[in-house]
Coordinates of C-alpha atoms in Angstrom, one line a residue:
Chain C
M1 CA -15.8 -26.7 22.5
T2 CA -12.2 -25.9 23.2
A3 CA -11.2 -28.2 20.4
R4 CA -13.6 -26.8 17.8
R5 CA -13.4 -23.0 18.3
P6 CA -9.7 -22.5 17.5
W7 CA -9.9 -24.3 14.2
W8 CA -11.5 -21.5 12.2
K9 CA -9.0 -19.1 13.9
T10 CA -6.1 -21.3 12.7
I11 CA -7.5 -21.1 9.2
L12 CA -8.0 -17.4 9.4
G13 CA -4.5 -17.1 10.8
L14 CA -3.1 -19.1 7.9
V15 CA -4.9 -16.9 5.4
L16 CA -3.7 -13.7 7.0
T17 CA -0.1 -15.0 7.2
A18 CA -0.3 -16.0 3.5
L19 CA -1.5 -12.5 2.6
M20 CA 1.2 -10.9 4.6
L21 CA 3.9 -13.0 3.2
F22 CA 2.7 -12.8 -0.4
P23 CA 5.4 -10.3 -1.4
V24 CA 8.0 -12.7 -0.1
Y25 CA 6.5 -15.5 -2.0
W26 CA 6.4 -13.4 -5.1
M27 CA 10.0 -12.5 -4.8
L28 CA 10.8 -16.2 -4.7
N29 CA 8.5 -16.9 -7.6
V30 CA 10.0 -14.2 -9.8
S31 CA 13.6 -15.3 -8.9
L32 CA 12.8 -18.7 -10.4
T33 CA 11.0 -17.5 -13.5
R34 CA 12.7 -17.6 -16.9
T35 CA 13.6 -14.2 -18.4
G36 CA 11.2 -14.8 -21.3
D37 CA 8.3 -15.4 -19.0
L38 CA 8.8 -12.4 -16.8
R39 CA 6.6 -10.2 -19.0
S40 CA 3.9 -12.7 -19.7
S41 CA 0.4 -11.4 -18.9
P42 CA -1.1 -12.5 -16.6
P43 CA 2.0 -13.2 -14.6
Q44 CA 2.6 -16.8 -13.7
L45 CA 1.5 -17.6 -10.2
F46 CA 4.2 -20.2 -9.7
P47 CA 7.3 -21.0 -11.8
T48 CA 6.0 -23.7 -14.2
E49 CA 9.4 -24.2 -15.6
P50 CA 11.7 -23.0 -12.8
T51 CA 15.1 -21.8 -13.8
L52 CA 18.2 -21.1 -11.8
E53 CA 19.6 -18.5 -14.2
G54 CA 18.9 -15.7 -11.7
Y55 CA 20.8 -17.5 -9.0
A56 CA 23.6 -18.3 -11.4
A57 CA 23.9 -14.5 -11.9
V58 CA 24.0 -14.0 -8.2
F59 CA 26.9 -16.4 -7.7
D60 CA 28.7 -14.9 -10.7
Q61 CA 28.5 -11.3 -9.6
Q62 CA 27.3 -10.9 -6.1
L63 CA 29.6 -13.0 -3.9
P64 CA 32.1 -10.1 -3.2
A65 CA 29.2 -7.9 -2.2
L66 CA 27.8 -10.5 0.1
G67 CA 31.2 -10.9 1.7
T68 CA 31.6 -7.2 2.2
S69 CA 28.2 -7.0 3.9
L70 CA 29.1 -9.9 6.1
V71 CA 32.3 -8.2 7.2
I72 CA 30.6 -4.9 7.9
A73 CA 27.7 -6.5 9.8
L74 CA 30.0 -8.6 12.0
G75 CA 32.2 -5.6 12.6
C76 CA 29.2 -3.6 13.6
V77 CA 28.1 -6.3 16.0
L78 CA 31.5 -6.4 17.7
L79 CA 31.7 -2.6 18.0
T80 CA 28.2 -2.2 19.3
V81 CA 28.6 -4.8 22.0
V82 CA 32.0 -3.5 23.1
I83 CA 30.7 0.0 23.4
A84 CA 27.2 -0.7 24.7
A85 CA 27.6 -3.5 27.3
P86 CA 30.0 -1.6 29.7
A87 CA 27.8 1.5 29.4
G88 CA 24.7 -0.5 30.2
Y89 CA 26.5 -2.0 33.2
A90 CA 27.5 1.5 34.4
I91 CA 24.0 2.9 34.1
A92 CA 22.1 -0.1 35.4
L93 CA 24.4 -1.4 38.2
L94 CA 27.1 1.2 39.0
N95 CA 24.7 4.1 39.7
L96 CA 26.5 6.2 37.2
R97 CA 26.0 9.9 38.0
G98 CA 24.4 11.5 35.0
G99 CA 22.9 8.2 33.8
R100 CA 19.6 9.9 33.4
T101 CA 21.0 12.5 31.1
L102 CA 22.8 9.9 29.2
N103 CA 19.6 8.0 28.6
F104 CA 17.9 11.2 27.4
V105 CA 20.8 11.8 25.0
L106 CA 20.3 8.2 23.7
L107 CA 16.6 8.8 23.1
V108 CA 17.4 12.0 21.2
A109 CA 20.1 10.2 19.2
Q110 CA 17.6 7.7 18.0
M111 CA 15.5 10.5 16.6
L112 CA 18.2 11.8 14.3
P113 CA 17.4 11.1 10.7
A114 CA 20.0 8.9 9.0
V115 CA 20.1 11.4 6.1
V116 CA 21.4 14.1 8.4
M117 CA 23.9 11.7 9.9
A118 CA 25.0 10.6 6.5
M119 CA 25.7 14.2 5.5
G120 CA 27.7 14.8 8.7
F121 CA 29.7 11.6 8.2
Y122 CA 30.3 12.5 4.6
A123 CA 31.7 15.9 5.6
V124 CA 33.9 14.2 8.2
Y125 CA 35.0 11.3 6.0
V126 CA 36.1 13.5 3.1
R127 CA 38.7 15.0 5.3
L128 CA 39.7 11.7 7.0
G129 CA 39.9 9.7 3.9
L130 CA 37.3 7.2 5.2
L131 CA 35.0 7.4 2.2
N132 CA 34.6 4.1 0.4
T133 CA 36.2 2.1 3.1
V134 CA 34.8 -0.8 5.0
W135 CA 35.9 0.8 8.3
G136 CA 34.0 3.9 7.5
L137 CA 30.8 1.9 6.9
I138 CA 31.2 -0.1 10.1
L139 CA 31.5 3.0 12.1
A140 CA 28.6 4.7 10.5
D141 CA 26.3 1.7 10.5
S142 CA 27.0 1.1 14.2
T143 CA 25.3 4.4 15.0
I144 CA 22.0 2.7 14.1
A145 CA 22.4 0.1 16.8
V146 CA 24.4 1.7 19.7
P147 CA 21.6 3.8 21.4
F148 CA 19.2 0.9 21.2
A149 CA 21.8 -1.5 22.5
V150 CA 22.6 0.6 25.5
L151 CA 19.0 1.0 26.4
L152 CA 18.4 -2.7 26.1
F153 CA 21.5 -3.6 28.1
T154 CA 20.4 -1.1 30.8
A155 CA 16.9 -2.6 30.9
F156 CA 18.2 -6.1 31.1
M157 CA 21.0 -5.6 33.6
S158 CA 18.9 -3.7 36.1
G159 CA 16.9 -6.9 36.4
L160 CA 19.9 -8.9 37.5
P161 CA 19.9 -10.0 41.1
R162 CA 22.0 -7.5 43.0
E163 CA 22.7 -10.0 45.8
L164 CA 24.9 -12.0 43.4
L165 CA 27.0 -9.0 42.6
Q166 CA 27.3 -8.0 46.2
A167 CA 28.4 -11.5 47.2
A168 CA 31.1 -11.3 44.5
A169 CA 32.2 -7.9 45.8
I170 CA 32.4 -9.2 49.3
D171 CA 34.6 -12.1 48.0
G172 CA 36.9 -9.4 46.8
A173 CA 36.0 -9.1 43.1
N174 CA 36.5 -5.6 41.7
V175 CA 34.0 -4.0 39.4
W176 CA 35.8 -5.2 36.3
R177 CA 35.9 -8.8 37.6
V178 CA 32.2 -8.6 38.5
F179 CA 31.4 -7.3 34.9
V180 CA 33.4 -10.0 33.1
S181 CA 32.7 -13.0 35.3
I182 CA 29.1 -12.3 36.4
V183 CA 27.3 -9.6 34.5
L184 CA 28.4 -10.5 31.0
P185 CA 27.7 -14.3 31.3
M186 CA 24.3 -13.6 32.9
S187 CA 23.5 -11.1 30.1
R188 CA 24.0 -13.6 27.4
N189 CA 20.4 -13.3 26.1
S190 CA 20.6 -9.6 25.8
I191 CA 24.0 -9.8 24.1
L192 CA 22.4 -12.2 21.6
T193 CA 19.4 -9.8 21.1
V194 CA 21.7 -6.8 20.5
S195 CA 24.0 -8.8 18.2
L196 CA 21.0 -9.9 16.2
F197 CA 19.7 -6.4 15.6
A198 CA 23.1 -4.9 15.0
F199 CA 23.8 -7.5 12.4
L200 CA 20.4 -7.2 10.6
W201 CA 20.5 -3.4 10.6
A202 CA 24.0 -3.2 9.3
W203 CA 23.3 -5.9 6.8
S204 CA 20.3 -4.1 5.4
D205 CA 21.6 -0.5 5.6
F206 CA 21.1 1.4 2.4
I207 CA 21.5 5.0 3.2
F208 CA 25.0 5.0 4.6
A209 CA 26.1 2.6 1.9
S210 CA 24.7 4.7 -0.8
T211 CA 26.3 7.9 0.5
L212 CA 29.6 6.9 2.0
S213 CA 30.6 3.9 -0.1
R214 CA 29.2 4.5 -3.6
N215 CA 32.6 4.4 -5.4
A216 CA 34.2 1.6 -3.3
D217 CA 35.9 -1.4 -4.8
F218 CA 33.8 -3.6 -2.6
I219 CA 30.3 -2.5 -2.1
P220 CA 27.7 -4.0 0.3
I221 CA 24.9 -6.1 -1.1
T222 CA 22.2 -3.5 -0.7
L223 CA 24.0 -1.1 -2.9
S224 CA 24.8 -3.9 -5.3
I225 CA 21.1 -4.7 -5.6
Y226 CA 20.3 -1.0 -6.1
S227 CA 22.7 -0.6 -8.9
F228 CA 21.4 -3.8 -10.4
I229 CA 17.9 -2.3 -10.5
G230 CA 19.2 0.8 -12.2
N231 CA 21.2 -0.9 -14.9
N232 CA 19.2 -4.0 -15.7
T233 CA 15.6 -3.4 -15.3
T234 CA 14.8 -6.3 -17.6
Q235 CA 16.5 -8.9 -15.4
W236 CA 14.0 -9.0 -12.6
N237 CA 14.6 -12.7 -12.0
A238 CA 18.3 -11.9 -11.2
I239 CA 17.4 -9.0 -9.1
M240 CA 14.9 -11.0 -7.1
A241 CA 17.4 -13.9 -6.8
T242 CA 19.8 -11.5 -5.3
A243 CA 17.1 -10.2 -3.0
V244 CA 16.3 -13.7 -1.9
V245 CA 20.0 -14.4 -1.2
A246 CA 20.3 -11.1 0.7
S247 CA 17.3 -12.1 2.8
I248 CA 18.9 -15.4 3.9
P249 CA 20.5 -13.9 7.0
A250 CA 17.1 -12.6 8.1
A251 CA 15.4 -15.9 7.5
V252 CA 18.1 -17.9 9.3
L253 CA 18.2 -15.6 12.2
L254 CA 14.4 -15.6 12.5
V255 CA 14.3 -19.3 12.7
I256 CA 17.2 -19.6 15.1
A257 CA 16.4 -16.6 17.3
Q258 CA 12.8 -15.7 16.8
R259 CA 12.3 -15.3 20.5
Y260 CA 15.1 -12.8 20.8
V261 CA 13.6 -10.8 18.0
A262 CA 10.3 -10.4 19.8
A263 CA 12.1 -9.7 23.0
G264 CA 14.2 -7.1 21.3
V265 CA 11.4 -5.2 19.7
T266 CA 9.6 -5.1 23.0
A267 CA 12.5 -3.9 25.0
G268 CA 13.4 -1.4 22.4
A269 CA 9.9 -0.1 22.5
V270 CA 9.5 0.5 26.3
K271 CA 12.3 2.8 26.4
D272 CA 11.2 5.8 28.4
Chain S
M1 CA 8.7 -25.1 17.6
S2 CA 5.2 -24.3 18.6
T3 CA 4.2 -22.6 21.8
P4 CA 7.0 -23.0 24.3
P5 CA 10.0 -21.6 22.4
T6 CA 8.2 -18.5 21.3
D7 CA 6.1 -17.7 24.3
A8 CA 8.3 -18.4 27.2
P9 CA 11.3 -16.4 26.4
V10 CA 9.3 -13.3 25.4
H11 CA 8.6 -13.0 29.1
P12 CA 12.1 -12.6 30.4
A13 CA 12.4 -9.5 28.3
A14 CA 9.0 -8.2 29.3
P15 CA 9.8 -7.8 33.0
A16 CA 13.1 -6.3 31.9
G17 CA 11.1 -3.8 29.8
R18 CA 8.8 -3.0 32.6
E19 CA 11.7 -2.7 35.0
H20 CA 13.1 -0.2 32.6
T21 CA 10.1 2.1 32.8
T22 CA 10.5 2.3 36.5
V23 CA 14.3 2.4 36.5
L24 CA 15.0 5.0 33.9
P25 CA 13.1 8.0 35.4
G26 CA 14.8 7.3 38.7
G27 CA 18.0 6.7 36.8
G28 CA 20.8 7.8 39.1
S29 CA 19.0 7.3 42.3
G30 CA 20.2 3.8 43.1
G31 CA 22.3 4.7 46.1
P32 CA 20.3 3.6 49.2
G33 CA 20.4 -0.1 48.7
R34 CA 24.1 -0.4 48.0
P35 CA 26.5 -2.2 50.4
G36 CA 28.5 0.1 52.5
G37 CA 26.6 3.1 51.1
P38 CA 27.1 6.5 52.7
D39 CA 23.9 6.4 54.8
R40 CA 24.6 3.6 57.1
P41 CA 27.9 4.3 58.9
A42 CA 27.1 8.0 59.3
A43 CA 24.1 7.1 61.4
G44 CA 24.9 9.2 64.4
Q45 CA 27.9 8.5 66.7
G46 CA 30.1 11.5 67.5
P47 CA 33.8 11.2 66.7
S48 CA 33.7 8.3 64.3
T49 CA 31.1 10.0 62.1
R50 CA 33.3 12.3 60.2
A51 CA 35.9 9.6 59.5
A52 CA 33.2 7.2 58.3
A53 CA 31.7 9.8 56.1
A54 CA 35.0 10.5 54.6
R55 CA 35.6 6.9 54.0
A56 CA 32.2 6.5 52.5
R57 CA 32.8 9.5 50.2
R58 CA 36.1 8.0 49.1
R59 CA 34.4 4.7 48.4
L60 CA 31.6 6.4 46.6
S61 CA 33.9 8.5 44.5
R62 CA 35.9 5.4 43.7
S63 CA 32.8 3.6 42.5
Q64 CA 31.8 6.6 40.6
L65 CA 35.2 6.6 39.0
A66 CA 34.6 3.0 38.0
A67 CA 31.2 3.8 36.6
A68 CA 32.6 6.7 34.6
G69 CA 35.3 4.3 33.3
F70 CA 32.7 1.9 32.0
A71 CA 30.6 4.6 30.4
A72 CA 33.6 6.5 28.9
P73 CA 33.7 4.5 25.6
L74 CA 30.0 5.3 25.1
V75 CA 30.5 9.0 25.9
I76 CA 33.5 9.3 23.5
Y77 CA 31.5 7.4 20.9
L78 CA 28.5 9.7 21.2
I79 CA 30.7 12.7 20.9
A80 CA 32.6 11.4 17.9
F81 CA 29.8 9.8 16.0
Y82 CA 26.7 11.7 16.9
A83 CA 27.6 15.1 18.2
Y84 CA 30.5 15.8 15.8
P85 CA 28.7 14.7 12.6
L86 CA 25.6 16.6 13.8
M87 CA 27.7 19.7 14.3
R88 CA 29.2 19.3 10.8
S89 CA 25.7 19.1 9.4
I90 CA 24.7 22.3 11.2
D91 CA 27.9 23.8 9.9
L92 CA 27.0 22.7 6.4
S93 CA 23.6 24.4 6.6
I94 CA 25.0 27.8 7.6
H95 CA 27.7 27.9 5.0
D96 CA 27.6 27.8 1.2
Y97 CA 29.4 24.5 0.5
T98 CA 30.3 23.7 -3.1
V99 CA 32.2 20.6 -4.0
R100 CA 35.4 22.6 -4.1
A101 CA 34.8 24.2 -0.8
F102 CA 34.2 20.8 0.6
V103 CA 37.7 19.7 0.0
Q104 CA 39.4 23.0 0.7
G105 CA 37.2 23.9 3.7
D106 CA 36.8 27.6 2.7
A107 CA 33.0 27.8 2.4
E108 CA 31.4 31.1 2.8
F109 CA 29.4 31.8 5.9
V110 CA 25.8 32.6 4.9
G111 CA 23.9 32.5 8.2
F112 CA 20.3 31.3 7.9
S113 CA 19.9 32.1 4.2
N114 CA 19.9 28.4 3.3
Y115 CA 16.9 27.9 5.7
V116 CA 15.2 30.9 4.2
D117 CA 15.8 29.5 0.7
V118 CA 14.4 26.2 1.7
I119 CA 11.3 27.5 3.4
T120 CA 10.4 29.9 0.6
S121 CA 11.1 27.2 -2.0
S122 CA 8.1 26.1 -4.0
L123 CA 8.8 22.5 -3.0
F124 CA 8.6 23.2 0.7
A125 CA 4.8 23.2 1.1
Q126 CA 4.6 20.1 -1.1
A127 CA 7.3 18.3 0.9
M128 CA 5.6 19.2 4.2
W129 CA 2.3 18.0 2.9
N130 CA 3.7 14.7 1.5
T131 CA 5.5 14.1 4.8
A132 CA 2.3 14.7 6.8
V133 CA 0.3 12.4 4.5
F134 CA 3.0 9.7 4.5
V135 CA 3.4 9.7 8.2
L136 CA -0.2 10.0 9.3
V137 CA -1.7 7.5 6.9
S138 CA 1.1 5.0 7.6
L139 CA 0.6 5.3 11.3
L140 CA -3.2 5.0 11.1
F141 CA -3.1 1.8 9.1
Q142 CA -0.1 0.2 10.7
Y143 CA -1.6 0.8 14.1
T144 CA -5.1 -0.3 13.3
I145 CA -4.0 -3.5 11.5
G146 CA -1.3 -4.2 14.1
L147 CA -3.8 -3.9 16.9
A148 CA -6.4 -6.0 15.2
L149 CA -3.8 -8.7 14.6
A150 CA -2.5 -8.5 18.1
V151 CA -6.0 -9.0 19.5
F152 CA -6.5 -11.9 17.1
F153 CA -3.3 -13.6 18.0
R154 CA -3.9 -13.1 21.7
S155 CA -6.8 -15.6 21.6
G156 CA -4.1 -18.3 21.1
F157 CA -5.1 -20.9 18.6
R158 CA -3.2 -23.8 17.2
L159 CA -0.1 -22.6 15.3
S160 CA -0.6 -19.0 16.5
A161 CA 2.9 -18.8 17.9
I162 CA 4.6 -19.8 14.7
L163 CA 2.3 -17.7 12.5
R164 CA 3.0 -14.7 14.7
A165 CA 6.7 -15.3 14.2
L166 CA 6.2 -15.5 10.5
F167 CA 4.6 -12.1 10.6
L168 CA 8.0 -10.7 11.6
V169 CA 9.6 -11.6 8.3
P170 CA 8.7 -8.4 6.4
W171 CA 10.2 -6.3 9.1
L172 CA 13.5 -8.3 9.1
L173 CA 14.1 -8.1 5.3
P174 CA 16.5 -5.5 4.0
L175 CA 14.4 -2.5 2.8
I176 CA 16.1 -2.7 -0.6
V177 CA 14.6 -6.2 -0.9
S178 CA 11.1 -5.4 0.1
G179 CA 11.2 -2.1 -1.8
S180 CA 12.2 -3.8 -5.1
A181 CA 9.7 -6.6 -4.5
W182 CA 6.9 -4.1 -4.1
A183 CA 8.1 -2.0 -7.0
W184 CA 7.9 -5.1 -9.2
M185 CA 4.5 -6.1 -7.8
L186 CA 3.1 -2.6 -8.5
N187 CA 4.7 -2.4 -12.0
S188 CA 2.1 -1.0 -14.4
D189 CA 2.4 -3.5 -17.2
N190 CA 3.6 -6.7 -15.6
G191 CA 2.8 -6.3 -11.9
I192 CA 0.7 -8.9 -10.1
V193 CA -1.3 -6.3 -8.4
N194 CA -2.7 -4.9 -11.6
S195 CA -3.3 -8.3 -13.1
F196 CA -5.2 -9.2 -9.9
L197 CA -7.3 -6.0 -10.1
S198 CA -8.1 -6.6 -13.8
I199 CA -10.1 -9.7 -12.6
F200 CA -12.5 -7.2 -11.1
G201 CA -12.5 -5.1 -14.2
I202 CA -10.2 -2.4 -12.9
G203 CA -8.0 -1.0 -15.6
Q204 CA -4.3 -0.5 -15.4
V205 CA -3.2 1.6 -12.5
N206 CA 0.1 3.3 -12.9
W207 CA 1.0 2.9 -9.3
L208 CA 4.5 4.3 -9.2
T209 CA 4.6 6.3 -12.4
S210 CA 1.5 8.5 -12.0
P211 CA 1.6 11.5 -9.6
D212 CA -1.9 10.7 -8.5
T213 CA -1.2 7.2 -7.2
A214 CA 2.5 7.1 -6.5
M215 CA 2.0 8.1 -2.9
I216 CA -0.6 5.3 -2.4
G217 CA 1.9 2.9 -3.9
V218 CA 4.7 3.8 -1.4
L219 CA 2.2 3.9 1.4
I220 CA 1.0 0.4 0.7
A221 CA 4.6 -0.8 1.0
N222 CA 5.4 1.2 4.0
I223 CA 2.2 0.1 5.9
W224 CA 3.1 -3.5 5.1
L225 CA 6.6 -2.9 6.5
G226 CA 5.3 -1.4 9.7
I227 CA 2.7 -4.0 10.6
P228 CA 5.1 -6.5 12.3
F229 CA 6.5 -3.8 14.6
N230 CA 3.1 -2.7 15.7
L231 CA 1.9 -6.2 16.1
V232 CA 4.8 -7.2 18.4
I233 CA 4.7 -4.2 20.7
L234 CA 0.9 -4.2 21.0
Y235 CA 0.8 -8.0 21.5
S236 CA 3.3 -7.7 24.4
G237 CA 1.2 -4.9 25.8
L238 CA -1.9 -7.1 25.7
Q239 CA 0.0 -9.8 27.6
N240 CA 0.2 -7.4 30.6
I241 CA -3.5 -7.0 30.9
P242 CA -4.7 -9.4 33.6
E243 CA -6.9 -12.2 32.3
E244 CA -9.3 -11.8 35.3
L245 CA -10.6 -8.5 33.9
Y246 CA -11.8 -10.3 30.8
E247 CA -13.3 -13.1 32.9
A248 CA -15.1 -10.7 35.1
A249 CA -16.4 -8.8 32.1
S250 CA -17.7 -11.9 30.4
L251 CA -19.4 -12.9 33.6
D252 CA -21.1 -9.5 33.4
G253 CA -22.2 -10.4 29.9
A254 CA -19.9 -8.1 28.0
G255 CA -19.3 -9.4 24.4
P256 CA -15.9 -9.3 22.6
W257 CA -16.5 -5.8 21.2
R258 CA -17.5 -4.4 24.6
Q259 CA -14.5 -6.0 26.2
F260 CA -12.3 -4.4 23.6
V261 CA -13.7 -1.0 24.1
S262 CA -13.9 -1.1 27.9
I263 CA -10.8 -3.1 28.8
T264 CA -8.3 -3.7 26.0
F265 CA -8.2 -0.3 24.4
P266 CA -8.0 1.9 27.6
L267 CA -5.5 -0.3 29.3
L268 CA -3.4 -0.4 26.2
R269 CA -3.2 3.4 26.0
P270 CA 0.4 3.8 27.3
V271 CA 1.7 1.1 25.0
S272 CA -0.2 2.6 22.1
A273 CA 1.3 6.0 22.8
I274 CA 4.8 4.6 22.7
T275 CA 4.1 2.6 19.6
L276 CA 2.7 5.6 17.8
L277 CA 5.6 7.9 18.9
L278 CA 8.2 5.4 17.7
G279 CA 6.3 4.9 14.5
L280 CA 6.1 8.7 14.0
V281 CA 9.8 9.2 14.6
Y282 CA 10.7 6.3 12.3
T283 CA 8.3 7.3 9.5
L284 CA 9.4 10.9 9.5
K285 CA 12.9 9.9 8.6
V286 CA 12.2 7.1 6.1
V287 CA 14.3 7.4 3.0
D288 CA 15.1 4.0 1.7
I289 CA 11.7 2.6 0.8
I290 CA 10.5 5.7 -1.0
W291 CA 13.9 6.3 -2.7
I292 CA 14.0 2.7 -4.0
M293 CA 10.4 2.7 -5.3
T294 CA 10.0 6.2 -6.8
S295 CA 13.1 8.4 -5.9
G296 CA 10.5 11.0 -4.7
G297 CA 8.8 11.2 -8.1
P298 CA 6.9 11.4 -10.3
A299 CA 6.7 15.2 -10.3
N300 CA 7.7 15.3 -6.6
S301 CA 4.5 13.5 -5.6
T302 CA 6.4 11.3 -3.1
T303 CA 9.0 13.8 -2.1
T304 CA 9.0 14.0 1.7
L305 CA 11.4 16.2 3.7
A306 CA 13.8 13.3 4.2
I307 CA 13.7 12.4 0.5
W308 CA 14.2 16.0 -0.5
S309 CA 17.2 16.3 1.7
Y310 CA 18.7 13.0 0.4
R311 CA 18.2 13.9 -3.2
Q312 CA 19.8 17.3 -2.9
A313 CA 22.8 15.9 -1.1
F314 CA 23.4 12.5 -2.8
G315 CA 20.7 11.9 -5.4
T316 CA 22.0 13.9 -8.3
G317 CA 25.5 14.2 -9.8
Q318 CA 25.6 17.7 -8.4
P319 CA 25.7 17.5 -4.6
D320 CA 24.1 20.5 -3.0
M321 CA 25.0 19.8 0.6
S322 CA 24.1 23.1 2.3
P323 CA 20.4 23.3 1.5
A324 CA 20.2 19.6 2.0
A325 CA 21.6 20.0 5.5
A326 CA 19.1 22.8 6.1
V327 CA 16.2 20.5 5.2
G328 CA 17.6 17.7 7.3
N329 CA 18.0 19.9 10.3
L330 CA 14.4 21.1 10.0
L331 CA 13.4 17.4 10.0
I332 CA 15.3 17.0 13.3
V333 CA 13.5 20.0 14.8
I334 CA 10.1 18.5 13.8
A335 CA 11.0 15.1 15.3
L336 CA 12.2 16.7 18.5
I337 CA 9.0 18.8 18.8
C338 CA 6.9 15.7 18.4
G339 CA 9.0 13.9 21.1
F340 CA 8.6 16.8 23.5
I341 CA 4.8 17.0 22.9
Y342 CA 4.7 13.3 23.7
L343 CA 6.6 13.7 26.9
R344 CA 4.4 16.6 28.0
V345 CA 1.2 14.7 27.3
Q346 CA 2.6 11.7 29.1
R347 CA 3.5 13.7 32.2
R348 CA 0.1 15.4 32.3
Q349 CA -1.6 11.9 32.1
E350 CA 0.6 10.7 35.0
E351 CA -0.4 13.7 37.1
S352 CA -4.1 13.4 36.6

């Protein structure tokens, strides 16, 4: 009985997954279709004569944009962890006075629409000359991840065994030593989770890129795809090839770190 | 890559998450259990009490100093990158900023007139309506489908862990990617959706180019995007419901539907509430997906408040920052009101 019952569920699960992932498959399919076949009716369900012309266009035109996105996303990861990890430590383990208020502020911060933030950043950046710079985008994009990161670090670090920290304190380690040699190494999983999300969010940001960086020499990949759609509506195979390439980080990270993804969504959800 | 890698590590975070619920409300109250805390030495002997208390206070204030030091970067960050831009956006909304005034900084103060203009604008009612439809329909379908899938995956069948992981893919893709994929699938002439529908004799639907169906088009994409998030949270909520309850219920002869109605759904209520609140706050501020697919058109049929704000500020060659900021700030107020209603309801439930 136990062997038989799950089988139809597995099949149903496969069907549902296939349905859910159909747009992803379709993207892949279109990216390999020849330009002449794009408008055939009905559309080809799979590339009968696959072509790499779309991908050739990607490597011709999109490499700088991919590089820009990589730099921005990595910068965001670094900035987010550096700001959020000590704060999580202070709230979770150092009994920071006003920690509750800080948590409330972080909750509210997550409610602010990116459009409003973008306008504020625009107004500030015009004066500071940060428009169209990689630095400006790193700073702006990090605001998507920082509140989430602090809440996640706080949640994780308050679960660390206090005895260990106390033992270290008795051995004469000061708070900084405890943070660097005990708390950070033990929080490795939450650092990975935070990094994963900060990377993906910065990588896929469109609003800040389209408002703060539209005339930059080096634009991130999302903006590049967007301008591609505007200029070349006929070349859907190239657009979809770019989209496939832009999705690679997500795919890779999902395979390597799927457990952290689930953990991160969950921790981010139970936040008040 | 089947069961162990996915299932096991989800749990370490689940306790952390649960811990979080209990820790946060009591946030700053950690004092008692700490070594050398103020309570112990001051327990009651005469002369040494005062000195001990002073020592304890000194130690406490030193540890508070350290705590403040660790939190300082965050506080500075919050002021510089949240409070200040937010202040600038409020400032934008109560002045009349032109492109020239933007650079020179001599915009005229106009008080609330931008807000009055926005609210009396003919677009306001439509944007409010579109926002409400977009948010409520998205939430309804994302939640229902997410819950059904969570219950389905909970029964644990072969490959369930890896299939559940694959369900996360849409959520991890950049929105520009999924937005353009959907735009192409819903294309009137060459889209796969229309050619599929034509099998059933349904004629060409102008998904994104007709004001009657554009909202449905962006809703389909947005619901698809939100399912993974709902699935993951609700699934982890289901994991916290003790298995014994189901065993007892099935001993009493309750079928799957009865078990769902009497056990799963009621026990899942707190998690459902959080899921819906987060979905609400997120959906209210969605710009990317709508902008990429329809830019708010045709004929404003997909213009939500967020899209309206974005278009005025950045969507045309002629940036009109001040009314855009007014619309954006109204959006914040709506999000905050929803948040506070949620907190009120939650508190009342805890009391009863």
